[in-house]
Amino acid sequence: MNKRGIIVGLNKDNQVDYTESMVELENLCEACDIQVVAHMVQNAKKINAKYYIGSGKLEELAYLRAVQEIDIVVFNNELSASQIKNIEDEIGCRVIDRTVLILDIFGERAKTREAKLQVEVASLEYALPRLIGANENLGRQGGGVGTKNKGAGEKKLELDRRQVEEKIAALNKELEKLKGQRTTQRNKRRKSHLPTVALVGYTNAGKSTIMNRLVSQFNKGEEKLVFEKNMLFATLETSVRSIKLPDHRAFLLSDTVGFVSNLPHHLVKAFRSTLEEVCEADLLIHVVDLSSPHYKKQIEVTNETLKQIGAEHVPMIYVYNKVDLIDELEMDSIEQEGIKISAKQNRGMEALIETICEEIFAEYIKTQLFIPYKDLNLISKINEDCMVKGQAYKEEGVVLDIECMTTYADKYRDYTRV
Ligand SMILES: Nc1nc2c(ncn2[C@@H]2O[C@H](COP(=O)(O)OP(=O)(O)OP(=O)(O)O)[C@@H](O)[C@H]2O)c(=O)[nH]1
Ligand SMILES: [Mg+2]
């Protein structure tokens, strides 16, 4: 059954895009089965240390809660443990913040062991400073005297805190192991010398849909589609598929977790290893939902998050998706340069593939090698380094038509056929 909720935000210093972040909070609530029945925003210059919002607003909130039969109140801003407790005491229902909501969604969606561990670490790290906050409260309640003799509550929470820290350390250790396996897989892929392309962008922009279109078109043999759905954070783990073009060139395409504004930094940190694929890609395809009224802000948030994970150096192309939802007049007014597509209607995908190829195969050259039979053992190495497009057996050796990076062409220069 859906819970009924109120969303509350404090717009400090009149941020112009604040309404939009409230709409997004509502979507996040929906993803957690919370039906939002009222919004409340306070414009303020200062944060109230005890209740986050001012006491007048708090009274209003308590009133709304009672008449609307609210189960939960969700704050758009991150709250401290004591603020949560103070507000709950005043209004008499559960209070959570945006971070908890996002952690909940990630927790529910995580499928692989690695994703589950990453979310757990992020949740525990979110909880840790809040335990200390609660500690102060309970310490006082438990009648703790001075600094030497701790109250019972305080002692217990200190123990809890240590347990949480130990748990985080253990989970991180397990994650390190999984990361090792991932690195091995990645090294194996790198050895294939295929360029790698990663889809990045705001959540729900259509990354997985694009991946599926390309996989269906170019990877018929071992078609493996990924999960695409109209919900926030449909994708939580990176999937890699190979895309084989009709002219035998090939590349690896990865689909990644989407971003959102104010993504909790613990979560970004926890997902850093999953996102390493992004940092090591040869090209990023930044997918933008052009039909969103907030697409410009979403581009900013994505670029900011890419910077946080250290991927700002990777070449990037912009792809504007969902043009089917935009009418022509509106389209004319959009000045954005870049490829415009509709993944859903399979429109513009050719242009996309062409641009990808121009970018990633720019340094590729076509050449012909002649390998005398005495050096035949070289062929397997050449197959690893280059794309062999054709071979012909002659009297004294094999002629290979190859395509490869200039560095590899140099490596086999002595065999180049002139
Ligand atoms: N109208 C329209 N809808 C689209 C288009 N491309 C994708 N969608 C829809 O947008 C929703 C989200 O698509 P996904 O591919 O799951 O988005 P994503 O970027 O992978 O999202 P996350 O995994 O949550 O980051 C789905 O309901 C898609 O059907 C498009 O070109 N036009
Ligand atoms: Mg996805």
Coordinates of C-alpha atoms and ligand atoms in Angstrom, one line a residue:
M1 CA 0.0 0.0 0.0
N2 CA 1.2 3.5 -0.8
K3 CA 2.3 5.7 2.1
R4 CA 1.0 9.3 2.1
G5 CA 3.7 11.9 2.3
I6 CA 4.5 15.6 2.4
I7 CA 7.7 16.9 0.8
V8 CA 9.4 19.8 2.4
G9 CA 12.2 22.0 1.1
L10 CA 14.1 24.9 2.3
N11 CA 15.2 27.2 -0.5
K12 CA 18.2 29.0 0.9
D13 CA 19.1 32.2 -0.8
N14 CA 16.5 31.9 -3.5
Q15 CA 17.9 29.3 -5.8
V16 CA 16.2 29.7 -9.2
D17 CA 15.9 26.0 -9.9
Y18 CA 14.5 25.0 -6.6
T19 CA 11.0 24.0 -7.8
E20 CA 12.6 21.6 -10.2
S21 CA 14.5 19.8 -7.4
M22 CA 11.2 19.5 -5.5
V23 CA 9.6 17.9 -8.6
E24 CA 12.5 15.5 -8.7
L25 CA 12.0 14.7 -5.0
E26 CA 8.4 13.9 -5.8
N27 CA 9.6 11.4 -8.5
L28 CA 12.0 9.9 -6.1
C29 CA 9.1 9.5 -3.6
E30 CA 7.0 7.8 -6.2
A31 CA 9.8 5.3 -6.9
C32 CA 9.6 4.5 -3.2
D33 CA 5.8 4.0 -3.2
I34 CA 5.2 7.3 -1.4
Q35 CA 2.3 9.2 -2.7
V36 CA 3.0 12.9 -2.3
V37 CA -0.1 14.8 -1.2
A38 CA 1.4 18.2 -0.3
H39 CA 4.5 20.3 -1.0
M40 CA 5.9 22.8 1.3
V41 CA 8.8 25.2 0.5
Q42 CA 10.3 27.8 2.8
N43 CA 12.4 30.6 1.4
A44 CA 15.0 31.5 4.0
K45 CA 18.4 33.0 4.4
K46 CA 19.2 30.9 7.5
I47 CA 18.7 27.3 8.5
N48 CA 17.0 26.7 11.9
A49 CA 19.6 24.6 13.8
K50 CA 16.9 22.7 15.7
Y51 CA 14.2 22.0 13.2
Y52 CA 15.9 22.9 9.9
I53 CA 12.8 24.9 8.9
G54 CA 11.5 27.8 10.9
S55 CA 9.1 27.2 13.9
G56 CA 6.2 28.8 12.1
K57 CA 6.6 26.5 9.1
L58 CA 6.9 23.6 11.5
E59 CA 3.6 24.3 13.0
E60 CA 2.1 24.5 9.6
L61 CA 3.7 21.1 8.8
A62 CA 2.3 19.5 12.0
Y63 CA -1.2 20.8 11.1
L64 CA -1.0 19.5 7.5
R65 CA 0.2 16.2 8.8
A66 CA -2.8 15.8 11.0
V67 CA -5.5 16.9 8.6
Q68 CA -4.1 15.0 5.6
E69 CA -3.3 11.8 7.5
I70 CA 0.3 11.7 6.5
D71 CA 2.6 8.8 7.2
I72 CA 5.9 10.3 6.3
V73 CA 7.6 13.6 5.7
V74 CA 10.4 13.8 3.2
F75 CA 12.9 16.7 3.4
N76 CA 14.7 17.8 0.2
N77 CA 17.8 18.6 2.3
E78 CA 20.1 16.4 4.3
L79 CA 19.2 16.5 8.0
S80 CA 21.2 15.6 11.1
A81 CA 20.0 13.0 13.5
S82 CA 18.9 15.5 16.1
Q83 CA 17.0 17.5 13.6
I84 CA 15.1 14.4 12.5
K85 CA 14.3 13.5 16.1
N86 CA 13.2 17.1 16.9
I87 CA 10.9 17.3 14.0
E88 CA 9.5 13.8 14.5
D89 CA 8.7 14.8 18.2
E90 CA 6.9 17.9 17.1
I91 CA 4.8 16.5 14.2
G92 CA 4.4 12.9 15.3
C93 CA 5.3 11.0 12.2
R94 CA 8.4 9.6 10.5
V95 CA 10.8 12.0 8.9
I96 CA 13.4 11.1 6.3
D97 CA 15.6 13.1 3.9
R98 CA 16.4 13.0 0.2
T99 CA 19.6 10.9 0.8
V100 CA 17.7 8.2 2.6
L101 CA 15.2 8.1 -0.3
I102 CA 17.9 7.6 -2.9
L103 CA 19.7 5.0 -0.7
D104 CA 16.4 3.1 -0.4
I105 CA 15.8 3.1 -4.2
F106 CA 19.4 2.0 -4.8
G107 CA 19.0 -0.7 -2.1
E108 CA 15.9 -2.0 -3.7
R109 CA 17.2 -2.0 -7.3
A110 CA 20.6 -3.5 -6.6
K111 CA 20.9 -7.0 -8.0
T112 CA 24.5 -8.0 -8.2
R113 CA 26.5 -8.7 -5.1
E114 CA 28.8 -5.8 -5.8
A115 CA 25.9 -3.3 -6.2
K116 CA 24.3 -4.6 -3.0
L117 CA 27.6 -4.2 -1.1
Q118 CA 28.1 -0.7 -2.5
V119 CA 24.7 0.5 -1.4
E120 CA 25.2 -1.1 2.1
V121 CA 28.5 0.7 2.6
A122 CA 26.9 4.0 1.5
S123 CA 24.0 3.5 3.9
L124 CA 26.2 2.7 6.8
E125 CA 28.4 5.7 6.1
Y126 CA 25.4 7.9 6.0
A127 CA 24.3 6.4 9.4
L128 CA 27.6 6.7 11.1
P129 CA 27.7 10.4 11.9
R130 CA 24.0 10.2 12.8
L131 CA 24.8 7.6 15.4
I132 CA 27.1 10.0 17.1
G133 CA 24.3 12.6 17.0
A134 CA 21.9 10.2 18.6
N135 CA 24.6 9.3 21.0
E136 CA 24.6 12.9 22.4
N137 CA 20.9 12.8 22.9
L138 CA 20.8 9.4 24.5
G139 CA 23.9 10.2 26.6
R140 CA 22.0 13.1 28.1
Q141 CA 18.8 11.1 28.6
G142 CA 20.7 8.2 30.2
G143 CA 22.0 10.7 32.8
G144 CA 25.6 10.7 31.7
V145 CA 27.7 12.7 34.1
G146 CA 30.8 14.6 32.8
T147 CA 33.2 13.1 30.4
K148 CA 34.5 10.3 32.5
N149 CA 31.4 8.4 33.5
K150 CA 29.4 7.7 30.4
G151 CA 25.6 7.2 30.5
A152 CA 24.4 3.7 29.6
G153 CA 22.9 4.9 26.3
E154 CA 26.1 6.6 25.4
K155 CA 28.2 3.4 26.0
K156 CA 25.8 1.3 24.0
L157 CA 26.0 3.7 21.0
E158 CA 29.7 3.9 21.1
L159 CA 29.7 0.1 20.8
D160 CA 27.2 0.3 17.9
R161 CA 29.4 2.9 16.3
R162 CA 32.4 0.6 16.5
Q163 CA 30.4 -2.3 15.1
V164 CA 29.2 -0.1 12.2
E165 CA 32.8 0.9 11.5
E166 CA 33.9 -2.7 11.6
K167 CA 31.1 -3.7 9.3
I168 CA 32.1 -1.0 6.8
A169 CA 35.7 -2.2 6.8
A170 CA 34.6 -5.8 6.2
L171 CA 32.3 -4.9 3.4
N172 CA 35.0 -2.7 1.8
K173 CA 37.3 -5.6 2.0
E174 CA 34.9 -7.8 0.1
L175 CA 34.3 -5.1 -2.4
E176 CA 38.1 -4.9 -3.0
K177 CA 38.1 -8.6 -3.9
L178 CA 35.2 -8.1 -6.4
K179 CA 37.0 -5.1 -7.8
G180 CA 40.0 -7.3 -8.4
Q181 CA 37.8 -9.6 -10.5
R182 CA 36.4 -6.7 -12.4
T183 CA 39.9 -5.4 -13.2
T184 CA 40.9 -8.8 -14.5
Q185 CA 37.8 -8.8 -16.8
R186 CA 38.6 -5.3 -17.9
N187 CA 42.2 -6.2 -18.7
K188 CA 41.0 -9.1 -20.7
R189 CA 38.7 -6.8 -22.7
R190 CA 41.5 -4.3 -23.1
K191 CA 43.6 -7.0 -24.6
S192 CA 41.1 -7.4 -27.3
H193 CA 42.2 -3.9 -28.4
L194 CA 38.6 -2.9 -29.1
P195 CA 37.9 0.7 -28.3
T196 CA 35.4 1.2 -25.5
V197 CA 32.5 3.6 -25.5
A198 CA 30.4 4.3 -22.4
L199 CA 26.8 5.7 -22.2
V200 CA 26.5 8.2 -19.4
G201 CA 23.8 10.7 -18.4
Y202 CA 21.0 11.7 -16.1
T203 CA 18.7 8.9 -14.9
N204 CA 15.9 8.0 -17.2
A205 CA 17.5 9.8 -20.2
G206 CA 17.4 6.6 -22.4
K207 CA 20.9 5.1 -22.0
S208 CA 19.7 1.5 -21.7
T209 CA 17.3 2.0 -24.6
I210 CA 20.1 3.2 -26.9
M211 CA 22.3 0.3 -25.8
N212 CA 19.5 -2.2 -26.6
R213 CA 18.9 -0.6 -30.0
L214 CA 22.5 -0.9 -30.9
V215 CA 22.8 -4.5 -29.5
S216 CA 19.7 -5.6 -31.5
Q217 CA 21.1 -4.1 -34.6
F218 CA 24.7 -5.1 -34.4
N219 CA 25.0 -8.0 -32.1
K220 CA 22.5 -10.4 -33.5
G221 CA 24.3 -13.6 -32.7
E222 CA 24.6 -13.2 -28.9
E223 CA 21.9 -10.6 -28.3
K224 CA 21.7 -9.7 -24.7
L225 CA 19.4 -6.9 -23.9
V226 CA 19.7 -4.8 -20.7
F227 CA 16.8 -3.6 -18.5
E228 CA 15.2 -0.4 -19.6
K229 CA 12.3 1.2 -17.8
N230 CA 10.5 4.5 -17.1
M231 CA 11.7 4.8 -13.6
L232 CA 14.6 6.5 -11.8
F233 CA 17.7 4.4 -11.5
A234 CA 16.6 1.5 -13.6
T235 CA 20.2 0.6 -14.1
L236 CA 22.5 0.1 -11.2
E237 CA 25.3 -2.0 -12.7
T238 CA 27.5 -1.5 -15.6
S239 CA 26.9 -3.9 -18.5
V240 CA 29.3 -4.3 -21.4
R241 CA 28.3 -5.6 -24.9
S242 CA 30.3 -5.8 -28.1
I243 CA 29.0 -4.0 -31.1
K244 CA 30.1 -5.5 -34.4
L245 CA 29.7 -3.3 -37.5
P246 CA 29.0 -4.7 -40.9
D247 CA 32.5 -3.6 -42.1
H248 CA 34.0 -5.8 -39.3
R249 CA 35.1 -2.9 -37.1
A250 CA 34.0 -3.4 -33.6
F251 CA 33.8 -1.7 -30.2
L252 CA 32.7 -2.3 -26.7
L253 CA 29.7 -0.4 -25.4
S254 CA 28.9 0.0 -21.6
D255 CA 25.7 1.1 -20.1
T256 CA 26.1 2.7 -16.7
V257 CA 24.1 3.9 -13.7
G258 CA 22.4 7.3 -14.2
F259 CA 23.0 10.4 -12.2
V260 CA 20.7 12.7 -10.3
S261 CA 21.1 16.1 -8.7
N262 CA 22.4 16.0 -5.2
L263 CA 23.5 12.3 -5.6
P264 CA 24.6 11.5 -2.0
H265 CA 28.4 11.7 -2.1
H266 CA 28.7 8.4 -0.1
L267 CA 26.9 6.8 -3.0
V268 CA 29.1 8.3 -5.6
K269 CA 32.1 7.1 -3.6
A270 CA 30.7 3.7 -3.2
F271 CA 29.9 3.4 -6.9
R272 CA 33.3 4.7 -7.9
S273 CA 34.7 1.3 -8.9
T274 CA 31.6 0.5 -11.0
L275 CA 32.1 3.8 -12.7
E276 CA 35.8 3.1 -13.4
E277 CA 34.6 1.8 -16.8
V278 CA 33.6 5.4 -17.5
C279 CA 37.0 6.8 -16.6
E280 CA 38.8 4.3 -18.8
A281 CA 36.5 4.6 -21.8
D282 CA 37.8 6.0 -25.1
L283 CA 34.6 7.9 -25.7
L284 CA 31.6 9.0 -23.6
I285 CA 28.2 9.3 -25.1
H286 CA 26.4 11.8 -22.9
V287 CA 22.7 11.0 -23.3
V288 CA 20.3 13.9 -22.7
D289 CA 16.5 13.7 -22.4
L290 CA 15.7 16.7 -24.7
S291 CA 12.1 16.4 -23.8
S292 CA 12.7 17.3 -20.2
P293 CA 12.2 21.0 -19.4
H294 CA 15.2 20.8 -17.2
Y295 CA 17.6 19.1 -19.6
K296 CA 20.2 21.9 -19.4
K297 CA 20.5 21.5 -15.6
Q298 CA 20.7 17.7 -16.1
I299 CA 23.6 18.2 -18.4
E300 CA 25.3 20.3 -15.8
V301 CA 24.7 17.8 -13.0
T302 CA 26.0 14.9 -15.2
N303 CA 29.2 16.9 -16.1
E304 CA 29.7 17.7 -12.5
T305 CA 29.3 14.1 -11.4
L306 CA 31.7 13.0 -14.2
K307 CA 34.2 15.4 -12.7
Q308 CA 33.7 14.0 -9.3
I309 CA 34.6 10.5 -10.5
G310 CA 37.6 11.8 -12.5
A311 CA 36.2 11.2 -16.0
E312 CA 36.4 14.8 -17.2
H313 CA 39.3 14.0 -19.5
V314 CA 37.5 11.4 -21.6
P315 CA 36.3 12.7 -25.0
M316 CA 32.6 13.1 -25.1
I317 CA 29.8 13.6 -27.6
Y318 CA 26.3 14.8 -26.8
V319 CA 23.3 12.8 -27.9
Y320 CA 19.9 14.4 -27.5
N321 CA 17.3 11.7 -27.1
K322 CA 13.4 11.5 -27.1
V323 CA 13.0 14.0 -30.0
D324 CA 9.7 12.2 -30.8
L325 CA 8.2 14.0 -27.7
I326 CA 9.1 17.4 -29.1
D327 CA 7.0 19.1 -31.8
E328 CA 8.7 20.8 -34.8
L329 CA 8.2 24.4 -33.7
E330 CA 9.7 23.7 -30.3
M331 CA 12.5 21.8 -32.0
D332 CA 13.4 24.8 -34.1
S333 CA 13.9 26.9 -31.0
I334 CA 16.4 24.4 -29.6
E335 CA 19.9 25.5 -30.4
Q336 CA 21.8 22.6 -29.0
E337 CA 24.5 21.2 -31.3
G338 CA 24.8 17.5 -31.4
I339 CA 23.1 14.4 -32.6
K340 CA 19.4 14.3 -32.1
I341 CA 17.7 10.9 -31.9
S342 CA 14.7 8.9 -30.8
A343 CA 16.0 5.6 -29.4
K344 CA 12.4 4.5 -29.0
Q345 CA 11.5 5.1 -32.6
N346 CA 14.9 4.1 -33.9
R347 CA 15.4 7.5 -35.4
G348 CA 18.9 9.0 -35.9
M349 CA 20.7 5.9 -34.9
E350 CA 22.7 5.8 -38.1
A351 CA 24.1 9.3 -37.5
L352 CA 24.9 8.2 -33.9
I353 CA 26.9 5.2 -35.1
E354 CA 28.7 7.2 -37.7
T355 CA 29.8 9.8 -35.2
I356 CA 30.9 7.2 -32.7
C357 CA 33.0 5.6 -35.5
E358 CA 34.5 8.9 -36.6
E359 CA 35.6 9.5 -33.0
I360 CA 36.9 6.1 -32.0
F361 CA 38.4 4.9 -35.3
A362 CA 40.0 8.3 -36.2
E363 CA 43.4 6.9 -35.4
Y364 CA 42.8 3.7 -37.2
I365 CA 44.4 3.0 -40.5
K366 CA 44.0 0.4 -43.2
T367 CA 47.0 -1.4 -44.4
Q368 CA 48.3 -4.7 -45.8
L369 CA 50.9 -7.0 -44.3
F370 CA 52.9 -9.8 -45.9
I371 CA 53.8 -12.5 -43.5
P372 CA 56.3 -15.1 -44.8
Y373 CA 55.5 -18.7 -43.8
K374 CA 58.6 -18.8 -41.6
D375 CA 57.0 -16.1 -39.4
L376 CA 53.6 -17.6 -39.3
N377 CA 53.5 -17.7 -35.5
L378 CA 53.1 -13.9 -35.6
I379 CA 49.6 -14.2 -36.9
S380 CA 48.0 -14.9 -33.6
K381 CA 49.7 -11.8 -32.2
I382 CA 48.5 -9.7 -35.1
N383 CA 45.0 -10.9 -34.6
E384 CA 45.2 -9.7 -31.0
D385 CA 46.5 -6.2 -32.0
C386 CA 44.7 -5.5 -35.2
M387 CA 41.4 -6.2 -36.9
V388 CA 42.2 -8.7 -39.7
K389 CA 39.7 -8.0 -42.5
G390 CA 40.9 -10.6 -45.0
Q391 CA 43.7 -13.0 -45.7
A392 CA 45.1 -14.6 -48.9
Y393 CA 47.6 -17.4 -49.0
K394 CA 50.3 -16.9 -51.6
E395 CA 53.3 -19.0 -52.5
E396 CA 55.7 -17.6 -50.0
G397 CA 53.4 -16.3 -47.3
V398 CA 50.1 -14.8 -46.2
V399 CA 48.8 -11.4 -47.2
L400 CA 46.7 -9.8 -44.5
D401 CA 44.3 -6.9 -44.9
I402 CA 44.3 -5.2 -41.5
E403 CA 42.9 -2.2 -39.7
C404 CA 44.5 -1.0 -36.5
M405 CA 45.8 1.9 -34.5
T406 CA 48.8 3.7 -36.0
T407 CA 51.0 2.4 -33.1
Y408 CA 50.3 -1.2 -34.1
A409 CA 50.8 -0.4 -37.8
D410 CA 54.3 0.8 -36.7
K411 CA 54.9 -2.3 -34.7
Y412 CA 54.5 -4.5 -37.9
R413 CA 56.1 -1.9 -40.2
D414 CA 58.7 -4.5 -41.4
Y415 CA 55.9 -6.6 -42.8
T416 CA 54.0 -3.8 -44.4
R417 CA 53.3 -4.6 -48.0
V418 CA 54.3 -1.7 -50.3
Ligands
LIG1 N1 9.4 8.8 -26.0 C1 10.6 8.3 -25.8 N2 10.9 7.6 -24.7 C2 12.1 7.0 -24.7 C3 13.1 7.2 -25.7 N3 14.2 6.6 -25.3 C4 13.9 6.0 -24.1 N4 12.7 6.3 -23.7 C5 12.0 5.8 -22.5 O1 12.5 6.4 -21.4 C6 12.5 5.6 -20.2 C7 13.9 5.4 -19.6 O2 14.7 4.7 -20.5 P1 16.0 3.9 -20.0 O3 16.7 3.5 -21.3 O4 15.7 2.9 -19.0 O5 16.8 5.1 -19.4 P2 18.2 5.1 -18.6 O6 18.9 6.3 -19.1 O7 18.9 3.8 -18.9 O8 17.8 5.2 -17.1 P3 18.6 4.8 -15.8 O9 19.0 3.4 -16.0 O10 17.5 4.9 -14.7 O11 19.7 5.7 -15.6 C8 11.9 4.2 -20.8 O12 10.5 4.2 -20.5 C9 12.1 4.3 -22.3 O13 11.1 3.6 -23.0 C10 12.8 8.0 -26.8 O14 13.5 8.2 -27.7 N5 11.5 8.5 -26.8
MG2 MG 19.5 2.4 -17.6

